[in-house]
């Protein structure tokens, strides 16, 4: 590993952290926590709803975190939770009209910002960004999972 490798890893992670901070500040500006924003974002676009397990997988959050967010949204009447008849342990979470009204402007704006930021790249740059980010994530996942003595 070279000094340049370490510098570039630092810069890449700094940009990632800056993006997280942007999402966090945006969510707070609209009266919600960032993790809640992630959940309402996936639910807003899931017309038929989705299970809590699916929400966990899409937002990379724990079952406990998603469950707490769903309970809070349920208390505000922003979502409904219904059992799946063939498997009563699975429940479908759907946005209510009140929930859609609550988050529509916030979700649509952040989606527009993401889509517009991506559109500022050429198609080739977009593919390169996606490919390299996917590879970095795959490599990082493998390396974080390894125990190593320094």
Short mmCIF file of C-alpha atoms in Angstrom, two decimals:
data_model
loop_
_atom_site.label_atom_id
_atom_site.label_comp_id
_atom_site.label_asym_id
_atom_site.label_seq_id
_atom_site.Cartn_x
_atom_site.Cartn_y
_atom_site.Cartn_z
CA UNK A 1 0.00 0.00 0.00
CA UNK A 2 1.40 3.38 -1.01
CA UNK A 3 1.09 6.83 0.52
CA UNK A 4 -1.06 7.74 -2.51
CA UNK A 5 -3.39 4.79 -1.75
CA UNK A 6 -3.86 6.05 1.82
CA UNK A 7 -4.46 9.62 0.64
CA UNK A 8 -7.07 8.51 -1.90
CA UNK A 9 -8.83 6.27 0.63
CA UNK A 10 -8.99 9.23 2.99
CA UNK A 11 -10.39 11.51 0.27
CA UNK A 12 -12.97 8.96 -0.89
CA UNK A 13 -14.18 8.37 2.67
CA UNK A 14 -14.21 12.11 3.35
CA UNK A 15 -16.50 12.65 0.35
CA UNK A 16 -18.74 9.79 1.52
CA UNK A 17 -18.93 11.35 4.98
CA UNK A 18 -19.73 14.72 3.43
CA UNK A 19 -22.62 13.09 1.55
CA UNK A 20 -23.92 11.51 4.78
CA UNK A 21 -23.73 14.92 6.47
CA UNK A 22 -25.70 16.47 3.59
CA UNK A 23 -28.46 13.88 3.99
CA UNK A 24 -28.45 14.28 7.78
CA UNK A 25 -28.69 18.08 7.59
CA UNK A 26 -31.41 17.86 4.92
CA UNK A 27 -33.47 15.45 7.02
CA UNK A 28 -33.10 17.58 10.17
CA UNK A 29 -34.07 20.69 8.22
CA UNK A 30 -37.33 18.89 7.44
CA UNK A 31 -37.94 17.69 10.98
CA UNK A 32 -36.78 14.10 10.73
CA UNK A 33 -33.78 11.95 11.41
CA UNK A 34 -31.70 10.76 8.47
CA UNK A 35 -32.65 7.12 9.05
CA UNK A 36 -36.32 8.09 8.98
CA UNK A 37 -35.71 9.89 5.69
CA UNK A 38 -34.21 6.71 4.25
CA UNK A 39 -37.25 4.69 5.33
CA UNK A 40 -39.88 7.14 4.07
CA UNK A 41 -37.92 7.43 0.82
CA UNK A 42 -38.19 3.71 0.05
CA UNK A 43 -41.80 3.52 1.26
CA UNK A 44 -42.85 6.54 -0.80
CA UNK A 45 -41.85 4.79 -4.02
CA UNK A 46 -43.15 1.34 -2.97
CA UNK A 47 -46.72 1.70 -4.21
CA UNK A 48 -47.73 -1.74 -2.88
CA UNK A 49 -45.77 -1.33 0.33
CA UNK A 50 -42.97 -3.56 1.53
CA UNK A 51 -42.04 -5.75 4.46
CA UNK A 52 -39.86 -4.49 7.28
CA UNK A 53 -37.25 -7.02 6.15
CA UNK A 54 -37.26 -5.45 2.68
CA UNK A 55 -36.93 -1.98 4.23
CA UNK A 56 -33.91 -3.21 6.24
CA UNK A 57 -32.29 -4.59 3.11
CA UNK A 58 -32.95 -1.47 1.03
CA UNK A 59 -31.79 1.01 3.69
CA UNK A 60 -29.00 -1.09 5.28
CA UNK A 61 -30.50 -0.58 8.73
CA UNK A 62 -31.07 -3.01 11.57
CA UNK A 63 -34.43 -4.64 12.28
CA UNK A 64 -34.60 -2.77 15.59
CA UNK A 65 -34.02 0.62 13.96
CA UNK A 66 -36.58 0.02 11.21
CA UNK A 67 -39.10 -1.32 13.73
CA UNK A 68 -38.74 1.81 15.87
CA UNK A 69 -39.10 4.11 12.86
CA UNK A 70 -42.19 2.19 11.68
CA UNK A 71 -43.74 2.42 15.17
CA UNK A 72 -43.19 6.19 15.15
CA UNK A 73 -44.65 6.55 11.65
CA UNK A 74 -47.59 4.35 12.66
CA UNK A 75 -48.27 6.53 15.72
CA UNK A 76 -48.43 9.56 13.40
CA UNK A 77 -50.77 7.69 11.01
CA UNK A 78 -48.18 8.00 8.22
CA UNK A 79 -48.12 4.24 7.57
CA UNK A 80 -50.28 1.18 7.96
CA UNK A 81 -49.00 -2.26 8.89
CA UNK A 82 -50.91 -5.34 7.74
CA UNK A 83 -50.13 -9.03 8.15
CA UNK A 84 -49.35 -11.12 5.11
CA UNK A 85 -52.05 -13.86 5.14
CA UNK A 86 -49.70 -16.69 4.12
CA UNK A 87 -47.09 -15.70 6.73
CA UNK A 88 -48.47 -13.80 9.70
CA UNK A 89 -44.96 -12.95 10.91
CA UNK A 90 -44.40 -10.83 7.80
CA UNK A 91 -46.13 -7.50 7.75
CA UNK A 92 -46.54 -5.12 4.83
CA UNK A 93 -45.86 -1.46 5.57
CA UNK A 94 -47.66 1.04 3.35
CA UNK A 95 -47.73 4.82 3.30
CA UNK A 96 -51.05 6.43 4.09
CA UNK A 97 -52.28 9.51 2.25
CA UNK A 98 -51.20 11.53 5.30
CA UNK A 99 -47.76 9.89 5.16
CA UNK A 100 -47.39 10.66 1.46
CA UNK A 101 -48.38 14.28 2.11
CA UNK A 102 -45.92 14.43 5.04
CA UNK A 103 -42.90 13.36 3.03
CA UNK A 104 -43.71 13.92 -0.65
CA UNK A 105 -41.98 17.28 -1.07
CA UNK A 106 -38.92 16.16 0.93
CA UNK A 107 -38.58 12.81 -0.88
CA UNK A 108 -39.21 14.19 -4.34
CA UNK A 109 -36.66 16.97 -3.83
CA UNK A 110 -33.87 14.69 -2.61
CA UNK A 111 -34.59 12.28 -5.46
CA UNK A 112 -34.48 15.15 -7.94
CA UNK A 113 -31.16 16.35 -6.46
CA UNK A 114 -29.63 12.86 -6.69
CA UNK A 115 -30.88 12.30 -10.23
CA UNK A 116 -29.74 15.75 -11.37
CA UNK A 117 -26.30 15.38 -9.77
CA UNK A 118 -25.87 12.07 -11.60
CA UNK A 119 -27.07 13.57 -14.88
CA UNK A 120 -24.19 16.05 -14.71
CA UNK A 121 -21.88 13.15 -15.57
CA UNK A 122 -21.63 11.62 -19.02
CA UNK A 123 -23.12 8.13 -19.32
CA UNK A 124 -19.58 6.73 -19.30
CA UNK A 125 -18.70 8.65 -16.12
CA UNK A 126 -21.92 7.44 -14.49
CA UNK A 127 -21.06 3.82 -15.25
CA UNK A 128 -17.49 4.30 -14.05
CA UNK A 129 -18.66 5.85 -10.77
CA UNK A 130 -21.12 2.99 -10.20
CA UNK A 131 -18.61 0.28 -11.11
CA UNK A 132 -15.81 1.70 -8.98
CA UNK A 133 -18.11 2.37 -6.01
CA UNK A 134 -19.47 -1.19 -6.22
CA UNK A 135 -15.94 -2.62 -6.34
CA UNK A 136 -14.75 -0.44 -3.44
CA UNK A 137 -17.75 -1.55 -1.35
CA UNK A 138 -17.13 -5.21 -2.21
CA UNK A 139 -13.44 -4.92 -1.30
CA UNK A 140 -14.19 -3.02 1.90
CA UNK A 141 -16.81 -5.58 2.94
CA UNK A 142 -14.33 -8.41 2.45
CA UNK A 143 -11.53 -6.63 4.32
CA UNK A 144 -13.66 -5.42 7.24
CA UNK A 145 -14.80 -9.03 7.73
CA UNK A 146 -11.24 -10.25 8.10
CA UNK A 147 -9.64 -10.27 11.52
CA UNK A 148 -6.14 -8.94 11.33
CA UNK A 149 -3.43 -8.37 13.84
CA UNK A 150 -1.37 -5.24 13.34
#
